[in-house]
Amino acid sequence: MAKTPDDIIRDDIRALSAYHVPASAGMVKLDAMENPYSLPADLQVAIAARIKAAALNRYPDPSAAELKQRLRTVMNIPVGVELVLGNGSDELIQMLALAVAKPGAVMLGVEPSFVMFRMIAGFAGLRFVGVPLTADFSLDADALLDAIRTQQPALVFIAYPNNPTGNLFDADVIARVIAAAPGIVVVDEAYHAFAGASFMPRLAEFPNLLVMRTLSKLGLAGLRLGLLAGRSDWLNHIDKLRLPYNINVLTQCVAVEVLQHEDVLNAQAATIRSERTRVLAALQKLRGVTVFPSDANFILFRVAEAGRVFDGLKQRGILIKNLHGSHPMLADCLRVTVGTPDENARFLEVLTTLC
Ligand SMILES: *Cc1c(COP(=O)(O)O)cnc(C)c1O
């Protein structure tokens, strides 16, 4: 007797709703922390030449040696630190979760934070423990240290800066968390380019620290490339879970080319940071809008009725992210990605008519 999907698929998977990506064709797209700029024409030509020469009939270099070397330079990876690459950092989160998923094992994070931590914990069969942030979205040191003592998490994730709140947590509290944690602590630095703070130089200080980065928010979201840096005694095991050719030929050759022009990415990040300052100041002037400080390429703000403002923006062709309903602390909160000066001006102009 044949079984139905309801018989075969895990209950927890059937209960999930699929990750919803809204249609964005023709919209001013300020919902996904993408870099709004394309690459300069001469770099596009150099990329095209690399793609033309790429051996698509061959499997990629499984160790991605040239790409790793480039990343070491561009990301200032300390000497002696090991690297594992992922098809986006989401894949690295998944590899880490699978690696520690003994029966009863715990992944600990803070809330609100990046939703994929909790999601992937579920996929891997880990119990997720979310420790609430304080009302101003900073780390609650006592609650965190308490949860670490009682839950003994195999894996802790801290986004630095945090998504969706945009702030950098207190580095001293993070250091105390790393020192107190019995297992791995991953500091997720997806927004490093906009922050000017990092745990990368402190890897030698903490044997259980791993630092995660991605090229996605830096202007290469379409390539899907993330990296995990840390001690080989952890990463040698994580690497066994990596599917053999997870970084494809095109991602490798395009990333190698673009990373030879890190000045281009750095200049774009600098423009985004100065636009962030401008948009933040403009939002602060709007009555009925509460703005939260940001060290990332997006800004979290609260309005009287998030749903109405979100819909109003959407009707006028501007797509941002409505966080209302995703967590009690994010009631009536919206998140806007910093775009080009034109996109930001358009966003602010329409928002002004709605607040
Ligand atoms: C966007 C984001 C990621 C995922 O990045 P990819 O490399 O595109 O998978 C990871 N962590 C945080 C906190 C993010 O906001």
Short mmCIF file of C-alpha atoms and ligand atoms in Angstrom, two decimals:
data_model
loop_
_atom_site.label_atom_id
_atom_site.label_comp_id
_atom_site.label_asym_id
_atom_site.label_seq_id
_atom_site.Cartn_x
_atom_site.Cartn_y
_atom_site.Cartn_z
CA MET A 1 0.00 0.00 0.00
CA ALA A 2 1.58 3.28 -1.12
CA LYS A 3 1.91 5.95 1.51
CA THR A 4 1.06 9.62 1.14
CA PRO A 5 3.39 12.55 1.81
CA ASP A 6 1.50 13.01 5.09
CA ASP A 7 2.67 9.55 6.15
CA ILE A 8 6.24 9.90 4.97
CA ILE A 9 7.31 13.52 5.52
CA ARG A 10 8.41 14.45 9.07
CA ASP A 11 5.64 16.11 11.10
CA ASP A 12 7.80 19.15 11.89
CA ILE A 13 8.56 19.67 8.19
CA ARG A 14 4.89 19.33 7.16
CA ALA A 15 4.01 21.93 9.79
CA LEU A 16 6.41 24.50 8.28
CA SER A 17 5.30 27.09 5.76
CA ALA A 18 7.76 27.60 2.90
CA TYR A 19 10.07 30.61 3.13
CA HIS A 20 8.18 33.34 1.30
CA VAL A 21 10.09 35.64 -1.03
CA PRO A 22 7.72 38.40 -2.25
CA ALA A 23 7.55 39.32 -5.96
CA SER A 24 9.74 42.36 -6.59
CA ALA A 25 9.85 42.86 -10.38
CA GLY A 26 9.78 46.58 -11.16
CA MET A 27 9.91 47.58 -7.49
CA VAL A 28 12.45 49.69 -5.64
CA LYS A 29 13.86 46.69 -3.79
CA LEU A 30 14.87 47.60 -0.25
CA ASP A 31 13.84 44.40 1.54
CA ALA A 32 16.79 42.01 1.46
CA MET A 33 20.00 43.86 2.44
CA GLU A 34 21.35 43.67 -1.09
CA ASN A 35 24.01 46.07 -2.31
CA PRO A 36 22.17 48.30 -4.84
CA TYR A 37 25.19 48.88 -7.07
CA SER A 38 26.36 46.85 -10.05
CA LEU A 39 30.05 46.38 -10.84
CA PRO A 40 32.01 48.81 -13.04
CA ALA A 41 32.06 48.02 -16.78
CA ASP A 42 35.75 47.05 -16.96
CA LEU A 43 35.31 44.59 -14.12
CA GLN A 44 32.23 43.14 -15.84
CA VAL A 45 34.38 42.59 -18.96
CA ALA A 46 37.07 40.84 -16.88
CA ILE A 47 34.39 38.62 -15.29
CA ALA A 48 32.99 37.75 -18.73
CA ALA A 49 36.47 36.68 -19.89
CA ARG A 50 36.87 34.43 -16.85
CA ILE A 51 33.46 32.85 -17.42
CA LYS A 52 34.28 32.29 -21.10
CA ALA A 53 37.43 30.39 -20.11
CA ALA A 54 35.77 28.43 -17.27
CA ALA A 55 35.81 24.63 -17.65
CA LEU A 56 32.10 23.98 -17.12
CA ASN A 57 32.55 20.34 -18.15
CA ARG A 58 34.81 19.75 -15.11
CA TYR A 59 33.96 19.56 -11.45
CA PRO A 60 35.14 22.61 -9.52
CA ASP A 61 38.34 22.65 -7.45
CA PRO A 62 36.96 20.92 -4.33
CA SER A 63 39.30 22.85 -2.05
CA ALA A 64 38.74 26.22 -3.85
CA ALA A 65 42.39 26.96 -3.09
CA GLU A 66 42.80 30.16 -5.14
CA LEU A 67 39.56 31.60 -3.83
CA LYS A 68 40.49 30.84 -0.23
CA GLN A 69 43.83 32.57 -0.71
CA ARG A 70 42.04 35.69 -1.99
CA LEU A 71 39.60 35.61 0.90
CA ARG A 72 42.46 35.33 3.39
CA THR A 73 43.92 38.57 2.08
CA VAL A 74 40.71 40.53 1.64
CA MET A 75 39.16 39.46 4.96
CA ASN A 76 42.39 39.71 7.00
CA ILE A 77 42.18 36.10 8.16
CA PRO A 78 44.88 35.59 10.82
CA VAL A 79 47.75 33.22 9.94
CA GLY A 80 47.12 29.66 11.14
CA VAL A 81 43.33 30.04 11.03
CA GLU A 82 41.47 27.39 8.98
CA LEU A 83 38.66 28.18 6.50
CA VAL A 84 35.57 26.30 5.32
CA LEU A 85 33.51 27.77 2.47
CA GLY A 86 29.76 27.48 2.11
CA ASN A 87 27.19 27.99 -0.63
CA GLY A 88 26.16 31.12 1.25
CA SER A 89 26.64 31.29 5.01
CA ASP A 90 23.23 29.63 5.37
CA GLU A 91 24.89 26.40 4.25
CA LEU A 92 27.58 26.82 6.90
CA ILE A 93 24.92 27.22 9.60
CA GLN A 94 23.40 23.97 8.34
CA MET A 95 26.75 22.13 8.38
CA LEU A 96 27.43 23.31 11.94
CA ALA A 97 23.98 22.27 13.11
CA LEU A 98 24.25 18.80 11.55
CA ALA A 99 27.70 18.30 13.05
CA VAL A 100 26.57 18.83 16.65
CA ALA A 101 23.08 17.29 16.42
CA LYS A 102 23.41 14.57 19.04
CA PRO A 103 20.12 13.57 20.68
CA GLY A 104 19.04 16.39 23.01
CA ALA A 105 21.69 18.85 21.79
CA VAL A 106 20.88 22.57 22.03
CA MET A 107 21.50 25.54 19.73
CA LEU A 108 21.30 28.84 21.60
CA GLY A 109 20.71 32.27 20.11
CA VAL A 110 19.19 35.60 21.04
CA GLU A 111 15.81 36.94 19.98
CA PRO A 112 14.98 38.76 17.85
CA SER A 113 17.79 37.73 15.52
CA PHE A 114 18.39 36.01 12.18
CA VAL A 115 15.48 33.57 11.70
CA MET A 116 17.58 30.95 9.90
CA PHE A 117 19.31 30.02 13.19
CA ARG A 118 16.05 28.70 14.64
CA MET A 119 14.87 27.24 11.31
CA ILE A 120 18.06 25.27 10.66
CA ALA A 121 18.18 24.06 14.28
CA GLY A 122 14.77 22.51 13.60
CA PHE A 123 15.88 20.92 10.31
CA ALA A 124 18.84 19.31 12.07
CA GLY A 125 16.81 18.14 15.08
CA LEU A 126 18.47 20.50 17.56
CA ARG A 127 16.47 22.13 20.32
CA PHE A 128 16.63 25.90 19.87
CA VAL A 129 16.79 28.14 22.93
CA GLY A 130 16.25 31.86 22.23
CA VAL A 131 17.29 34.31 24.94
CA PRO A 132 15.38 37.61 24.65
CA LEU A 133 17.36 40.81 24.08
CA THR A 134 16.68 43.74 26.39
CA ALA A 135 14.12 46.39 25.38
CA ASP A 136 16.82 48.42 23.56
CA PHE A 137 17.95 45.27 21.68
CA SER A 138 21.20 44.79 23.60
CA LEU A 139 22.43 41.49 25.03
CA ASP A 140 20.98 40.55 28.42
CA ALA A 141 24.27 39.33 29.93
CA ASP A 142 22.75 37.73 33.05
CA ALA A 143 20.02 35.91 31.12
CA LEU A 144 22.52 34.69 28.51
CA LEU A 145 25.08 33.41 31.01
CA ASP A 146 22.28 31.79 32.98
CA ALA A 147 20.93 30.03 29.86
CA ILE A 148 24.42 28.84 28.95
CA ARG A 149 24.85 27.36 32.44
CA THR A 150 21.48 25.60 32.48
CA GLN A 151 21.17 24.58 28.79
CA GLN A 152 24.83 23.73 28.02
CA PRO A 153 24.41 24.56 24.30
CA ALA A 154 26.58 22.70 21.78
CA LEU A 155 26.33 25.71 19.48
CA VAL A 156 25.73 29.44 20.09
CA PHE A 157 25.05 31.96 17.29
CA ILE A 158 25.50 35.69 17.73
CA ALA A 159 25.02 37.99 14.74
CA TYR A 160 27.40 40.97 15.01
CA PRO A 161 25.85 43.36 13.92
CA ASN A 162 22.49 41.75 14.59
CA ASN A 163 19.76 41.27 11.98
CA PRO A 164 16.98 42.55 12.06
CA THR A 165 17.89 45.10 14.76
CA GLY A 166 21.03 46.48 13.06
CA ASN A 167 23.08 47.11 16.22
CA LEU A 168 26.47 45.82 17.34
CA PHE A 169 26.28 44.07 20.70
CA ASP A 170 28.67 44.87 23.55
CA ALA A 171 31.92 43.04 22.69
CA ASP A 172 32.73 42.44 26.37
CA VAL A 173 29.45 40.57 26.89
CA ILE A 174 30.13 38.47 23.78
CA ALA A 175 33.60 37.65 25.13
CA ARG A 176 32.03 36.51 28.42
CA VAL A 177 29.56 34.35 26.50
CA ILE A 178 32.38 32.73 24.51
CA ALA A 179 34.36 32.09 27.69
CA ALA A 180 31.34 30.57 29.47
CA ALA A 181 30.03 28.44 26.57
CA PRO A 182 30.83 24.72 26.74
CA GLY A 183 30.72 24.32 22.93
CA ILE A 184 31.15 26.33 19.73
CA VAL A 185 30.27 30.04 19.60
CA VAL A 186 29.80 31.42 16.09
CA VAL A 187 30.03 35.18 15.67
CA ASP A 188 28.13 35.82 12.42
CA GLU A 189 29.65 38.89 10.77
CA ALA A 190 27.41 39.08 7.68
CA TYR A 191 27.37 42.91 7.99
CA HIS A 192 31.04 43.38 8.80
CA ALA A 193 31.65 45.73 5.85
CA PHE A 194 29.30 48.28 7.42
CA ALA A 195 30.36 47.90 11.03
CA GLY A 196 34.05 48.52 11.68
CA ALA A 197 34.19 45.92 14.47
CA SER A 198 35.08 42.25 14.33
CA PHE A 199 36.01 39.18 16.33
CA MET A 200 38.27 37.94 13.50
CA PRO A 201 41.43 39.37 15.16
CA ARG A 202 40.44 37.66 18.43
CA LEU A 203 40.24 34.09 17.12
CA ALA A 204 43.50 33.13 18.85
CA GLU A 205 42.07 34.26 22.20
CA PHE A 206 39.16 31.76 22.26
CA PRO A 207 39.57 28.07 21.31
CA ASN A 208 35.79 27.66 20.85
CA LEU A 209 35.19 30.76 18.66
CA LEU A 210 34.35 30.57 14.95
CA VAL A 211 33.80 33.70 12.84
CA MET A 212 31.39 33.57 9.89
CA ARG A 213 31.34 36.02 6.97
CA THR A 214 29.52 36.23 3.63
CA LEU A 215 29.96 38.09 0.36
CA SER A 216 26.17 38.47 0.07
CA LYS A 217 25.75 41.84 1.77
CA LEU A 218 28.94 43.12 0.16
CA GLY A 219 27.50 43.08 -3.35
CA LEU A 220 27.65 39.43 -4.42
CA ALA A 221 24.38 37.97 -3.06
CA GLY A 222 23.82 36.14 -6.35
CA LEU A 223 27.10 34.21 -6.10
CA ARG A 224 26.26 32.45 -2.80
CA LEU A 225 29.57 32.42 -0.94
CA GLY A 226 30.09 32.33 2.82
CA LEU A 227 33.08 31.43 4.96
CA LEU A 228 33.77 30.07 8.39
CA ALA A 229 37.10 30.85 10.06
CA GLY A 230 38.54 29.18 13.14
CA ARG A 231 40.58 26.36 14.58
CA SER A 232 41.26 23.30 12.45
CA ASP A 233 40.28 20.96 15.30
CA TRP A 234 36.67 22.19 14.84
CA LEU A 235 36.68 22.91 11.12
CA ASN A 236 38.22 19.58 10.05
CA HIS A 237 35.05 17.92 11.34
CA ILE A 238 32.67 20.52 9.89
CA ASP A 239 34.37 20.08 6.51
CA LYS A 240 33.39 16.40 6.42
CA LEU A 241 29.74 17.51 6.17
CA ARG A 242 30.43 19.74 3.19
CA LEU A 243 29.09 18.28 -0.04
CA PRO A 244 32.16 17.74 -2.24
CA TYR A 245 31.72 20.52 -4.82
CA ASN A 246 29.57 23.00 -2.93
CA ILE A 247 31.32 26.07 -4.40
CA ASN A 248 30.64 25.87 -8.11
CA VAL A 249 33.02 26.77 -10.95
CA LEU A 250 31.31 30.07 -11.76
CA THR A 251 31.20 31.24 -8.14
CA GLN A 252 34.90 30.43 -7.75
CA CYS A 253 36.10 32.21 -10.88
CA VAL A 254 33.86 35.27 -10.48
CA ALA A 255 34.70 35.72 -6.79
CA VAL A 256 38.43 35.41 -7.48
CA GLU A 257 38.17 38.17 -10.09
CA VAL A 258 36.01 40.52 -8.01
CA LEU A 259 38.15 40.05 -4.89
CA GLN A 260 41.15 41.30 -6.85
CA HIS A 261 39.25 44.58 -6.94
CA GLU A 262 38.30 44.83 -3.30
CA ASP A 263 38.64 48.61 -3.60
CA VAL A 264 35.44 48.58 -5.69
CA LEU A 265 33.49 46.71 -3.00
CA ASN A 266 34.99 48.86 -0.25
CA ALA A 267 34.02 52.07 -2.05
CA GLN A 268 30.45 50.82 -2.49
CA ALA A 269 30.27 49.88 1.21
CA ALA A 270 31.55 53.35 2.14
CA THR A 271 28.83 54.98 0.01
CA ILE A 272 26.21 52.78 1.66
CA ARG A 273 27.50 53.77 5.12
CA SER A 274 27.27 57.47 4.36
CA GLU A 275 23.77 57.02 2.89
CA ARG A 276 22.83 55.15 6.07
CA THR A 277 23.79 58.22 8.10
CA ARG A 278 21.66 60.41 5.84
CA VAL A 279 18.58 58.11 5.89
CA LEU A 280 18.86 57.69 9.66
CA ALA A 281 18.89 61.45 10.17
CA ALA A 282 15.90 61.88 7.84
CA LEU A 283 13.92 59.16 9.63
CA GLN A 284 14.71 60.73 13.00
CA LYS A 285 13.05 63.93 11.82
CA LEU A 286 9.78 62.19 10.95
CA ARG A 287 7.11 62.45 13.61
CA GLY A 288 5.64 59.14 14.62
CA VAL A 289 8.78 57.24 13.62
CA THR A 290 11.16 55.67 16.17
CA VAL A 291 14.53 54.82 14.63
CA PHE A 292 17.01 52.31 16.04
CA PRO A 293 20.77 52.83 15.62
CA SER A 294 22.41 50.78 12.85
CA ASP A 295 25.89 49.45 12.16
CA ALA A 296 24.61 47.50 9.16
CA ASN A 297 23.31 48.29 5.65
CA PHE A 298 19.69 48.47 6.85
CA ILE A 299 17.69 50.44 9.38
CA LEU A 300 15.01 49.20 11.78
CA PHE A 301 12.26 51.66 12.65
CA ARG A 302 8.88 51.64 14.35
CA VAL A 303 5.73 53.40 13.17
CA ALA A 304 2.16 53.58 14.50
CA GLU A 305 0.76 51.00 12.06
CA ALA A 306 3.43 48.97 10.31
CA GLY A 307 0.98 47.08 8.08
CA ARG A 308 -0.58 50.26 6.69
CA VAL A 309 2.81 51.93 6.07
CA PHE A 310 4.24 48.77 4.47
CA ASP A 311 1.23 48.42 2.15
CA GLY A 312 1.31 52.12 1.28
CA LEU A 313 4.96 51.91 0.30
CA LYS A 314 4.31 48.75 -1.70
CA GLN A 315 1.46 50.38 -3.62
CA ARG A 316 3.87 53.14 -4.58
CA GLY A 317 6.44 50.61 -5.81
CA ILE A 318 8.72 50.39 -2.78
CA LEU A 319 9.38 47.03 -1.17
CA ILE A 320 10.77 46.93 2.38
CA LYS A 321 10.36 44.31 5.13
CA ASN A 322 7.44 44.22 7.55
CA LEU A 323 8.59 42.62 10.81
CA HIS A 324 5.29 43.08 12.62
CA GLY A 325 4.16 39.69 13.87
CA SER A 326 7.58 38.06 13.61
CA HIS A 327 8.43 38.67 17.28
CA PRO A 328 6.64 40.56 20.09
CA MET A 329 9.57 42.97 20.46
CA LEU A 330 9.23 43.91 16.78
CA ALA A 331 5.61 45.05 16.97
CA ASP A 332 4.99 47.73 14.30
CA CYS A 333 8.61 47.54 13.17
CA LEU A 334 9.79 47.87 9.58
CA ARG A 335 13.24 47.27 8.14
CA VAL A 336 14.58 49.17 5.16
CA THR A 337 17.77 48.32 3.31
CA VAL A 338 19.96 51.31 2.46
CA GLY A 339 19.78 51.77 -1.32
CA THR A 340 21.17 54.27 -3.80
CA PRO A 341 20.66 57.99 -3.04
CA ASP A 342 17.75 58.03 -5.54
CA GLU A 343 16.09 54.95 -4.03
CA ASN A 344 16.48 56.32 -0.52
CA ALA A 345 15.05 59.70 -1.52
CA ARG A 346 12.05 57.99 -3.12
CA PHE A 347 11.53 55.83 -0.02
CA LEU A 348 11.69 58.84 2.31
CA GLU A 349 9.39 60.88 0.11
CA VAL A 350 6.67 58.21 0.08
CA LEU A 351 7.15 57.37 3.76
CA THR A 352 6.63 61.02 4.68
CA THR A 353 3.16 60.93 3.09
CA LEU A 354 2.27 57.81 5.13
CA CYS A 355 3.43 58.82 8.64
C1 LIG B 1 21.91 37.60 5.32
C2 LIG B 1 22.45 36.92 6.51
C3 LIG B 1 23.12 35.70 6.42
C4 LIG B 1 23.03 34.82 5.18
O1 LIG B 1 23.90 35.12 4.23
P1 LIG B 1 24.14 34.20 2.96
O2 LIG B 1 25.61 34.13 2.92
O3 LIG B 1 23.53 34.96 1.84
O4 LIG B 1 23.51 32.84 3.15
C5 LIG B 1 23.70 35.16 7.56
N1 LIG B 1 23.58 35.78 8.73
C6 LIG B 1 22.92 36.93 8.87
C7 LIG B 1 22.82 37.55 10.22
C8 LIG B 1 22.32 37.53 7.77
O5 LIG B 1 21.61 38.65 7.94
#
